[in-house]
Tab-separated table of C-alpha atoms in Angstrom:
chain	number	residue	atom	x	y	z
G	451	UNK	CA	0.000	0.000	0.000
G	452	UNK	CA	1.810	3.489	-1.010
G	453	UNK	CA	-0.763	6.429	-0.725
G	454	UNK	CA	-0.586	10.328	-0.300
G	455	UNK	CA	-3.481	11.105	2.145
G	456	UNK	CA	-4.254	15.048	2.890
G	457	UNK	CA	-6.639	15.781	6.255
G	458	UNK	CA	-8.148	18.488	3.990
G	459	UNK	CA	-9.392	16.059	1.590
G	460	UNK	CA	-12.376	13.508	2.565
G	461	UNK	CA	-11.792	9.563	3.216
G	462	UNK	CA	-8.622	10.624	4.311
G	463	UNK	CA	-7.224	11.143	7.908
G	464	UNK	CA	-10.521	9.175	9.423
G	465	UNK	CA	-10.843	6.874	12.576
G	466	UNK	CA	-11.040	4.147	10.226
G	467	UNK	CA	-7.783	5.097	8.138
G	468	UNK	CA	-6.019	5.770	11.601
G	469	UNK	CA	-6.897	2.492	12.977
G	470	UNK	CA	-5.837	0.367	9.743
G	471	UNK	CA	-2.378	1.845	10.465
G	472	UNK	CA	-2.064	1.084	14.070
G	473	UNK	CA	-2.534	-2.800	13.423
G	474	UNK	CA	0.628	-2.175	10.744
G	475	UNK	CA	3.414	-4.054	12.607
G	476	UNK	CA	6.877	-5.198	11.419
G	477	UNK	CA	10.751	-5.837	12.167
G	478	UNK	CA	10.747	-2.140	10.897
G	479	UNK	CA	8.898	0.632	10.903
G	480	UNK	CA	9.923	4.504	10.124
G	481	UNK	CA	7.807	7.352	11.101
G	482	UNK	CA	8.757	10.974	10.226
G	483	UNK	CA	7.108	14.025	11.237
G	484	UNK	CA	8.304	17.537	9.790
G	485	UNK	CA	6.902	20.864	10.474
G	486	UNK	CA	6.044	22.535	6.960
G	487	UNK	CA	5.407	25.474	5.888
G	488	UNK	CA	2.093	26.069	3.105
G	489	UNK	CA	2.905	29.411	1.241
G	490	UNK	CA	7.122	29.301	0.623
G	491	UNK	CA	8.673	31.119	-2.163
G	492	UNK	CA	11.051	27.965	-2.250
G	493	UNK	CA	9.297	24.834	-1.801
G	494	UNK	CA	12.601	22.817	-1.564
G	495	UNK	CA	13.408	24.425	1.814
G	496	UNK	CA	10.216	22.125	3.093
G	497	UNK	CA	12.166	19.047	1.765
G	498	UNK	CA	15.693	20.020	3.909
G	499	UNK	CA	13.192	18.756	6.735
G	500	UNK	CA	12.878	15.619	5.469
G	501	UNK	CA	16.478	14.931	4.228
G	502	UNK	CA	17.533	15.410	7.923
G	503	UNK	CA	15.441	13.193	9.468
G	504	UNK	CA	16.232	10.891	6.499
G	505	UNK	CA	20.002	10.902	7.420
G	506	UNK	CA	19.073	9.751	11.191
G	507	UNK	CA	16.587	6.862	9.445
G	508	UNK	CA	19.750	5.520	8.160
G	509	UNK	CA	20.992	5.451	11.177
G	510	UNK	CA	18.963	3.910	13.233
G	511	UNK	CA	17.892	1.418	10.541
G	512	UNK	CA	22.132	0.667	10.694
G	513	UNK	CA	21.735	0.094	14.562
G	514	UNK	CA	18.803	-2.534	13.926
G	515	UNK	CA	21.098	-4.341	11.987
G	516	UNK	CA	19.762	-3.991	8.417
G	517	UNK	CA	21.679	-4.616	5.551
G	518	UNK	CA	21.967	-1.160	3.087
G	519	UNK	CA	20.158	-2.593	0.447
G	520	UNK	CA	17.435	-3.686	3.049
G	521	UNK	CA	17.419	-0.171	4.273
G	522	UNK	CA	17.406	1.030	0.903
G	523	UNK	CA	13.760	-0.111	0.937
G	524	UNK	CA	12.624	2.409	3.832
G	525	UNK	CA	15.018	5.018	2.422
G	526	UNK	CA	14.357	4.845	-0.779
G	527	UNK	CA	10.158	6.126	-0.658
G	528	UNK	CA	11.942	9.397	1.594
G	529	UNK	CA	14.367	10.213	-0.861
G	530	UNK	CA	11.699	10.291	-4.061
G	531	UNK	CA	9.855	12.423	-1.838
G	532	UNK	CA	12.480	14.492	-1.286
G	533	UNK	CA	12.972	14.919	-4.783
G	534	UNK	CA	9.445	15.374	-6.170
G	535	UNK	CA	8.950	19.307	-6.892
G	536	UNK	CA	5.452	19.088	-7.078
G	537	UNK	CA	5.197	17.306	-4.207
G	538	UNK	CA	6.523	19.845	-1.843
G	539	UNK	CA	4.570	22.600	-3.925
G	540	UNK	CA	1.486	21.666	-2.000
G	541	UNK	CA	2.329	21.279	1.836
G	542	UNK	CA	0.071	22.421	4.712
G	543	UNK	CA	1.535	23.457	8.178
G	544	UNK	CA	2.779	19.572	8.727
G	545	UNK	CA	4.002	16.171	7.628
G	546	UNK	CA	3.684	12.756	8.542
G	547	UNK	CA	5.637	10.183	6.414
G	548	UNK	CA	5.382	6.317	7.221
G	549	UNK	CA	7.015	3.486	5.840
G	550	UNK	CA	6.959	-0.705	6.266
G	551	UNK	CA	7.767	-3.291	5.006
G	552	UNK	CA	5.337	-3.456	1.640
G	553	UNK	CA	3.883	0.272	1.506
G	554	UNK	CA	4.253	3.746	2.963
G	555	UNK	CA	1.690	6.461	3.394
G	556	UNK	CA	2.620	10.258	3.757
G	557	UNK	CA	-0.722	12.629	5.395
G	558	UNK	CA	-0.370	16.464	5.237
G	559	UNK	CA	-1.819	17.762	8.470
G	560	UNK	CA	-3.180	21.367	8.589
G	561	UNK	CA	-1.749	21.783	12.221
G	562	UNK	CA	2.139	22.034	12.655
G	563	UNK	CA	3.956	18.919	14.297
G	564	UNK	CA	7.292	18.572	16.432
G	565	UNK	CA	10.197	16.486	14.398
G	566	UNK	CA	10.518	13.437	14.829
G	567	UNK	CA	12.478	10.559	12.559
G	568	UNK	CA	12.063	7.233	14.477
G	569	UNK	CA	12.617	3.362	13.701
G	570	UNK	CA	10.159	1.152	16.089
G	571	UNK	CA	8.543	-2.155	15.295
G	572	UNK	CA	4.959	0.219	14.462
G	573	UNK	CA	3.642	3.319	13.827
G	574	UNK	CA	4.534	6.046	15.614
G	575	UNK	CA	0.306	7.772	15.476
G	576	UNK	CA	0.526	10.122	18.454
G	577	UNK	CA	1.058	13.468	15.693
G	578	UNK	CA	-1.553	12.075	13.754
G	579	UNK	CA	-4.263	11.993	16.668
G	580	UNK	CA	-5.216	15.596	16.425
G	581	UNK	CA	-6.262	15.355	12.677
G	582	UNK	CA	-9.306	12.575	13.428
G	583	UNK	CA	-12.755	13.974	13.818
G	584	UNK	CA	-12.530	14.529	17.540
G	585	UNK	CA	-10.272	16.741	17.549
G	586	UNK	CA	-10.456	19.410	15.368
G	587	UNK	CA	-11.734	18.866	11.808
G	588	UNK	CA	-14.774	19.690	10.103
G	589	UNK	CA	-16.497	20.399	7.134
G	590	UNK	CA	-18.554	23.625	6.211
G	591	UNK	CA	-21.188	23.001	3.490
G	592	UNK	CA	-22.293	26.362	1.780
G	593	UNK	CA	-25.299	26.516	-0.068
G	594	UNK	CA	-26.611	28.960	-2.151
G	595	UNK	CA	-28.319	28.679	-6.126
G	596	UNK	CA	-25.502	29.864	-7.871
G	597	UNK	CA	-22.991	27.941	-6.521
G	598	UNK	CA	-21.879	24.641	-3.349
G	599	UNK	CA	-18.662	24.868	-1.877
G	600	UNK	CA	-17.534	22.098	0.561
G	601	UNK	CA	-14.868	23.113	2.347
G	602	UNK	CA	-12.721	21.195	4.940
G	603	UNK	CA	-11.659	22.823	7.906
G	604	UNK	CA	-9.592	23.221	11.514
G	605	UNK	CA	-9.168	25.953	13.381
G	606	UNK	CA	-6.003	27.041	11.481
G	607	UNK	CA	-6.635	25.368	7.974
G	608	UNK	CA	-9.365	25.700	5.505
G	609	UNK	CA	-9.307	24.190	1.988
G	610	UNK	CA	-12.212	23.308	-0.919
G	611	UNK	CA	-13.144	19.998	-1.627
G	612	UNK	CA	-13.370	19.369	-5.453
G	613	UNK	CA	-16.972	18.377	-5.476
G	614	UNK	CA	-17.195	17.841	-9.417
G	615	UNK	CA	-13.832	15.651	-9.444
G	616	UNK	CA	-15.837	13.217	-7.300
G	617	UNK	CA	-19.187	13.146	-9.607
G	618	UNK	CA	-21.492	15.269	-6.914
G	619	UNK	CA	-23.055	18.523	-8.483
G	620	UNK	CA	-21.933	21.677	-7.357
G	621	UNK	CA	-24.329	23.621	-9.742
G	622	UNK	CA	-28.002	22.979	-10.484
G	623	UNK	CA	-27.134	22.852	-13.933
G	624	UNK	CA	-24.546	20.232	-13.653
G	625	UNK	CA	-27.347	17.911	-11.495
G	626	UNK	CA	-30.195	18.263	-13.632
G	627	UNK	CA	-31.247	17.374	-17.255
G	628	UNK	CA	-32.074	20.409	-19.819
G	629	UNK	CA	-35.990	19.070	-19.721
G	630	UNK	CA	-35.712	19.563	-15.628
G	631	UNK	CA	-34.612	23.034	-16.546
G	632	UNK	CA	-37.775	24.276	-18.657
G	633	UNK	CA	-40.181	26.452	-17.752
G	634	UNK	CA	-42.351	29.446	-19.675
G	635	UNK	CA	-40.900	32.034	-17.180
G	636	UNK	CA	-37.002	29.766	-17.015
G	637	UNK	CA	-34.255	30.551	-19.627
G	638	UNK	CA	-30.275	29.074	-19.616
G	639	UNK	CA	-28.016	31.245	-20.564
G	640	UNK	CA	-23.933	30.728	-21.220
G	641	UNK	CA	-22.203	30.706	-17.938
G	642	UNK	CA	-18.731	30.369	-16.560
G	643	UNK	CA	-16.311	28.121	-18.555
G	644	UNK	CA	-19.098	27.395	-21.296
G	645	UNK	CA	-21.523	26.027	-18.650
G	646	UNK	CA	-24.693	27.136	-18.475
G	647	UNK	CA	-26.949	29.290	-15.792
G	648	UNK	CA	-30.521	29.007	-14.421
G	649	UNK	CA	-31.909	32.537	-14.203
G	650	UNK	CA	-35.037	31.917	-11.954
G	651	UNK	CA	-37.476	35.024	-12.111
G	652	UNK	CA	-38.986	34.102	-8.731
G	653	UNK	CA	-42.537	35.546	-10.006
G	654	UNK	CA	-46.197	33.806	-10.313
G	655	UNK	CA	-45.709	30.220	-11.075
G	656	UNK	CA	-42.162	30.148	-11.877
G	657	UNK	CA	-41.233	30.697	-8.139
G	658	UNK	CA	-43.221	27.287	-7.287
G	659	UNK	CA	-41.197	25.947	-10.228
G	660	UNK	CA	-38.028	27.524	-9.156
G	661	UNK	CA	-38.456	25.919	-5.602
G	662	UNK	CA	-39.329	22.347	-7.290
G	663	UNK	CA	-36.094	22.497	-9.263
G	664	UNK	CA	-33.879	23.754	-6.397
G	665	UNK	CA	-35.046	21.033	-3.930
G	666	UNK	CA	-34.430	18.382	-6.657
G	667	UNK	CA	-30.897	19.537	-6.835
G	668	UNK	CA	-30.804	19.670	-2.871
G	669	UNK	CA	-32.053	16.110	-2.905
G	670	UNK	CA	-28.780	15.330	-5.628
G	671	UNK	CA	-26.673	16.973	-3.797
G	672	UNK	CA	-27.540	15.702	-0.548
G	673	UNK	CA	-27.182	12.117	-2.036
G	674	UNK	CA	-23.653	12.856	-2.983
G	675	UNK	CA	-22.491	14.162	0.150
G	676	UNK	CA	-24.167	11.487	2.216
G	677	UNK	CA	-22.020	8.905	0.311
G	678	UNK	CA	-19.023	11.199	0.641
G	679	UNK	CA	-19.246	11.510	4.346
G	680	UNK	CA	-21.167	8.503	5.574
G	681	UNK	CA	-17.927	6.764	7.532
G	682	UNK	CA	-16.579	10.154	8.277
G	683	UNK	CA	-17.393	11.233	11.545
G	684	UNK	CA	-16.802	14.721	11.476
G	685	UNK	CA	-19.298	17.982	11.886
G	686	UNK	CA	-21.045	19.149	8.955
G	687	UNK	CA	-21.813	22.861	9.644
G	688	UNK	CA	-24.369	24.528	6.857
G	689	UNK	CA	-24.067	27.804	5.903
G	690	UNK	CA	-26.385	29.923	3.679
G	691	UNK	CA	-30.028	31.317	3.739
G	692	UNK	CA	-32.452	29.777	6.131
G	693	UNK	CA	-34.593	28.337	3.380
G	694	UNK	CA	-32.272	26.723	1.422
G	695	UNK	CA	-30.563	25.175	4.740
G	696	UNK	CA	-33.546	23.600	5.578
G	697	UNK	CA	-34.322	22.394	2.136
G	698	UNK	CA	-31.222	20.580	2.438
G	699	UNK	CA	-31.585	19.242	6.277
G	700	UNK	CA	-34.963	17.306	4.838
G	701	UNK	CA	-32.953	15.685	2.230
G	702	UNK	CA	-29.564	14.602	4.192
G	703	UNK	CA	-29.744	11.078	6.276
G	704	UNK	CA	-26.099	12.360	7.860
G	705	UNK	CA	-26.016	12.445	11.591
G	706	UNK	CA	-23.026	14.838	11.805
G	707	UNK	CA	-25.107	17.716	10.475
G	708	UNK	CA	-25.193	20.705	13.239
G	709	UNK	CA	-28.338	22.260	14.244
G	710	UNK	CA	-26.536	25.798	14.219
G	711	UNK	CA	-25.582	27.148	11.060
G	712	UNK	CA	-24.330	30.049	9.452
G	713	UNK	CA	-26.846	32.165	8.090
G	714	UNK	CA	-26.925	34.333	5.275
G	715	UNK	CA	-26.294	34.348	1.315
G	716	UNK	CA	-22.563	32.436	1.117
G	717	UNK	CA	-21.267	33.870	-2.228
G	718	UNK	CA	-19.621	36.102	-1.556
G	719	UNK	CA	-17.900	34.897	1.551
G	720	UNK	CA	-14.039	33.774	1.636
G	721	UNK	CA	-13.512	30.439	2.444
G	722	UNK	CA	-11.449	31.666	5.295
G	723	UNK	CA	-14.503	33.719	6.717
G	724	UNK	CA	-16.614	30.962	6.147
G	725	UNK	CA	-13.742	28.680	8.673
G	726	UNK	CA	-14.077	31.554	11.279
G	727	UNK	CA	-18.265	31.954	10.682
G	728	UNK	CA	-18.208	28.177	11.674
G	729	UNK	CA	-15.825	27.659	14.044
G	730	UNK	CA	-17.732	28.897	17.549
G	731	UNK	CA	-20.557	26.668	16.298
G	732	UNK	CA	-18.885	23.638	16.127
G	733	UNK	CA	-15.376	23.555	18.249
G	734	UNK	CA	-17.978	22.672	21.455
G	735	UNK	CA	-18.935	19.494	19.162
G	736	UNK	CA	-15.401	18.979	18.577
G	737	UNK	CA	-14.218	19.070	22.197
G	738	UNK	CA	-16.862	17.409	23.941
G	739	UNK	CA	-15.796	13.620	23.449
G	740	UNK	CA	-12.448	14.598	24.425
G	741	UNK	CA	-14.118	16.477	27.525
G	742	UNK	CA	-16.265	13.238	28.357
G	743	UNK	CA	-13.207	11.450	28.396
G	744	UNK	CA	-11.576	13.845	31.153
G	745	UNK	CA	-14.424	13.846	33.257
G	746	UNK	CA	-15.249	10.203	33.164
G	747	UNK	CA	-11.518	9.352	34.374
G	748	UNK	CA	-12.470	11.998	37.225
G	749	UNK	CA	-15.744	10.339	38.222
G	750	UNK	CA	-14.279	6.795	37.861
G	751	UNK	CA	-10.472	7.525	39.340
G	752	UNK	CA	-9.756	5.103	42.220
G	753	UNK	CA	-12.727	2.410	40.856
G	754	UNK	CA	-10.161	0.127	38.542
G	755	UNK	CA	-12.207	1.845	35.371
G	756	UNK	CA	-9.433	4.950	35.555
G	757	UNK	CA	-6.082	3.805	34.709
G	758	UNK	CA	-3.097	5.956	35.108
G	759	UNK	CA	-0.258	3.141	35.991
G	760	UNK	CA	1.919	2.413	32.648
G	761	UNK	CA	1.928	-1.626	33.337
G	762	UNK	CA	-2.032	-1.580	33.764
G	763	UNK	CA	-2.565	0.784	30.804
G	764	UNK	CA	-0.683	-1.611	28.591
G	765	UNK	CA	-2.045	-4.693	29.783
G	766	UNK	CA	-5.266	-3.153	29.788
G	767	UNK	CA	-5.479	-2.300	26.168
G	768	UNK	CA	-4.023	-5.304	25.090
G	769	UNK	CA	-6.968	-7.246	26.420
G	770	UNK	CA	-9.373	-4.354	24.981
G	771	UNK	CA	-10.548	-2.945	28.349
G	772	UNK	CA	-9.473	0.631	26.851
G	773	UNK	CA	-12.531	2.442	25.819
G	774	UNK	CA	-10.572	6.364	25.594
G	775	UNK	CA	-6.988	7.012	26.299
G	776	UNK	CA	-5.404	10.376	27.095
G	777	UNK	CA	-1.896	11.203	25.919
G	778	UNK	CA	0.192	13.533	27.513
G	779	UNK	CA	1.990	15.716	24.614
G	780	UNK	CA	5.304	14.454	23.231
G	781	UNK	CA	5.280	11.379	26.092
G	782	UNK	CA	7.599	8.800	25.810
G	783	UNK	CA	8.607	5.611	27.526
G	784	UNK	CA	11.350	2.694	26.764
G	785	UNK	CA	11.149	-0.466	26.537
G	786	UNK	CA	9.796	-3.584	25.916
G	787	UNK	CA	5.404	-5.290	26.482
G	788	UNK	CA	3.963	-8.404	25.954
G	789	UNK	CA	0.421	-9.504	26.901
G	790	UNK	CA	1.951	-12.721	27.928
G	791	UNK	CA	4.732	-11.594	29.773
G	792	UNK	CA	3.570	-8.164	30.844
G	793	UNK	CA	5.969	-5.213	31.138
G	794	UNK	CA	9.510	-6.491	30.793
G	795	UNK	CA	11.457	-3.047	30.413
G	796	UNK	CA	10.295	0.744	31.090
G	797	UNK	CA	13.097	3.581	30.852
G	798	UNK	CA	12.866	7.357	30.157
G	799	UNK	CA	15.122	7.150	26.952
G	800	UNK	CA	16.290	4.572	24.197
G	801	UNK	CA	19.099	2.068	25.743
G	802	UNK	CA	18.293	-0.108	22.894
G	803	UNK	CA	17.682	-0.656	19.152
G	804	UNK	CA	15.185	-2.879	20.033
G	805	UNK	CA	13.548	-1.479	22.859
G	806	UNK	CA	9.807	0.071	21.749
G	807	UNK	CA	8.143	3.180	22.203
G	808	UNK	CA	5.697	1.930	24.996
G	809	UNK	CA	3.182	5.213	24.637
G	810	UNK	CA	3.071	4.285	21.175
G	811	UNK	CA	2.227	0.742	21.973
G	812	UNK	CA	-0.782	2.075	23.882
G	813	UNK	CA	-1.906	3.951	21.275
G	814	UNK	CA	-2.015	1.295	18.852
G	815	UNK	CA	-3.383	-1.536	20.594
G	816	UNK	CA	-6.371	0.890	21.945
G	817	UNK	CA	-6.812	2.166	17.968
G	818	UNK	CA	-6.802	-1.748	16.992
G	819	UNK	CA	-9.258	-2.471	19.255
G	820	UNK	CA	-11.485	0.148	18.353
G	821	UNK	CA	-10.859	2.934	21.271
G	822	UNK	CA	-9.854	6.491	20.688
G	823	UNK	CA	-7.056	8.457	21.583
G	824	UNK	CA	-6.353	11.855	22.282
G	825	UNK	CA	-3.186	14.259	23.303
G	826	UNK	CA	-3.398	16.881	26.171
G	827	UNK	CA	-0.952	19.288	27.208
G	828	UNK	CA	0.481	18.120	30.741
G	829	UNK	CA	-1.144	20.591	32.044
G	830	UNK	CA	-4.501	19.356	31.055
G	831	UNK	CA	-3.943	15.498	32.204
G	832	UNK	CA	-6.503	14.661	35.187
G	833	UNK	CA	-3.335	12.307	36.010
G	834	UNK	CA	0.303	13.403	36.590
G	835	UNK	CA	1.394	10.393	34.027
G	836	UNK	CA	1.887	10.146	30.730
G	837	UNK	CA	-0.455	8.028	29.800
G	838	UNK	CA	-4.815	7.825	31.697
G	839	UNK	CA	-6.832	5.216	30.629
G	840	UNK	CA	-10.801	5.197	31.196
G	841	UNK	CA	-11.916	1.545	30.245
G	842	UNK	CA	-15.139	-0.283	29.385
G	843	UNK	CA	-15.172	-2.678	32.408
């Protein structure tokens, strides 16, 4: 599997894609994380990033005793990434390259990331945690009759989703058939790029017809985007006029759609004002399952259902207890787990090339087994550790 994945595109950075690479295990795994910049004059000054932390790859894949042409294997996807022009052309504010055995994936984040350039036996996911719907993404969905723009959000990052490259109707006229389009009182006229253009007089029966044609197009669209979005997960906020957000609400089966939305005519609006428009309406949405989490360690500290003890944690989410974990930022532990032995070495630094990244461990056997993760500040742990666990039973 070799894929470019971008958390401003859709199907990308989900739960789902997250949890197929936490089950990715091997004798060798790399994981690089670069901060990058989006606007640069010179793009290749985003790739010196990733040349560094290619140099200490080598290293450490040296250390674990692989042959070069072995190593060559790892290596080999970071250098042609290094080199590719076009590539680098296109970065957000972050990162994320990693590479096994038979495939790689690289994810652009919108949100910067620490550097990192690591060789464990798995993924290294915790910069990857803030991209998944719970913490921090969305989608705004603006409406109007001229024009749909989906656009893919954070609270830093804001980028259009090409709705005709994946077949759903971003104009009227590209949903609906010329016959659809006729009326006595409804004429098409050239528009942009030798499309056409409804012109809807809104008078006497052509605003009943006008209303029939825009809710069939509302009913298209909201087809497309419930296929686009159905495994997603993340907030949908609406913006545009009142009717027209409503027309669309009876037509979408998606769950994720917020009852807020921003009102008014979109057209005109920047994408960028459109982020900020949306943002107080849905960063409570975004927060709360990572505010449940807190609390419920709170409530259940001292029962055996809050875990804050690195041995337990492990053990814990290797048996699938692990229903939310909590990760203190840039946490990391030593050594070396097994279910059937328990923990068999736990130091504050590397004394080993084969000694694992234990926080990572955690956060990959609690992704396998379909729990969530999350990364707080220390500050904002409910445990002095680096790792609390609240668990199913």
């Amino acid at each position: 599997m070799s894929e470019l994945l971008e958390a401003t595109s859709p199907k990308a950075l989900t739960p789902a894609v997250l949890r197929s690479l936490a089950g990715i295990t091997g004798t060798a795994v790399v994981s690089v994380a670069i901060p990058t910049q989006r606007a640069t004059a010179e793009p290749q000054q985003n790739a010196l990033g990733l040349k560094s932390a290619t140099q200490r790859i080598e290293q450490q894949l040296a250390q674990r005793g692989l042959e070069p042409h072995a190593a060559g294997r790892y290596t080999g996807v970071l250098e042609r990434l290094q080199a590719d022009e076009v590539f680098w052309g296109h970065q957000l504010h972050g990162l994320c390259v990693i590479v096994w055995d038979d495939g790689w994936r690289a994810v652009r984040l919108p949100y910067p990331v620490e550097a990192r350039a690591v060789v464990d036996t798995r993924p290294h996911l915790q910069p990857l945690l803030p991209g998944v719907a719970e913490q921090g993404m969305f989608y705004v969905l603006a409406l109007s009759q001229r024009h749909v723009r989906l656009l893919r959000a954070s609270s830093v990052d804001v980028a259009p989703v090409d709705l005709s490259g994946l077949g759903i109707p971003a104009r009227i006229e590209d949903a609906l058939p010329d016959e659809d389009l006729q009326s006595p009182q409804l004429h098409a006229r050239s528009g942009g790029a030798g499309g056409r253009m409804a012109i809807f007089h809104g008078h006497g029966d052509s605003g009943e017809f006008e209303r029939q044609i825009l809710d069939k197009y509302l009913r298209e669209l909201a087809r497309g985007i419930d296929d686009l979005l159905a495994d997603d997960g993340r907030p949908l906020v609406l913006a545009g006029v009142e009717e027209v957000c409503a027309q669309f609400r009876e037509h979408t089966g998606l769950r994720t759609v917020l009852a807020d939305e921003v009102s008014g005519n979109p057209d005109d609006a920047l994408d960028a004002e459109l982020r900020d428009a949306a943002w107080p309406l849905v960063e409570p949405v975004l927060r709360r399952p990572l505010e449940d989490t807190v609390e419920r360690f709170e409530a259940h500290h001292g029962t055996g259902l809050a875990l804050a003890d690195l041995p337990e944690v492990l053990m814990s989410a290797a048996m699938g207890r692990v229903a939310s974990l909590l990760v203190r930022s840039g946490a990391e532990r030593w050594g070396r787990f097994e279910q059937t032995e328990g923990l068999m070495a736990d130091r504050a630094q590397r004394q080993d090339p084969g000694d694992e990244n234990l926080v990572e461990q955690a956060i990959a056997l609690v992704l396998d087994r379909g729990g969530h993760a999350y990364v707080l500040e220390a500050d904002a742990m409910p445990a002095d550790a680096d790792l609390a666990a609240v668990c199913r039973y």
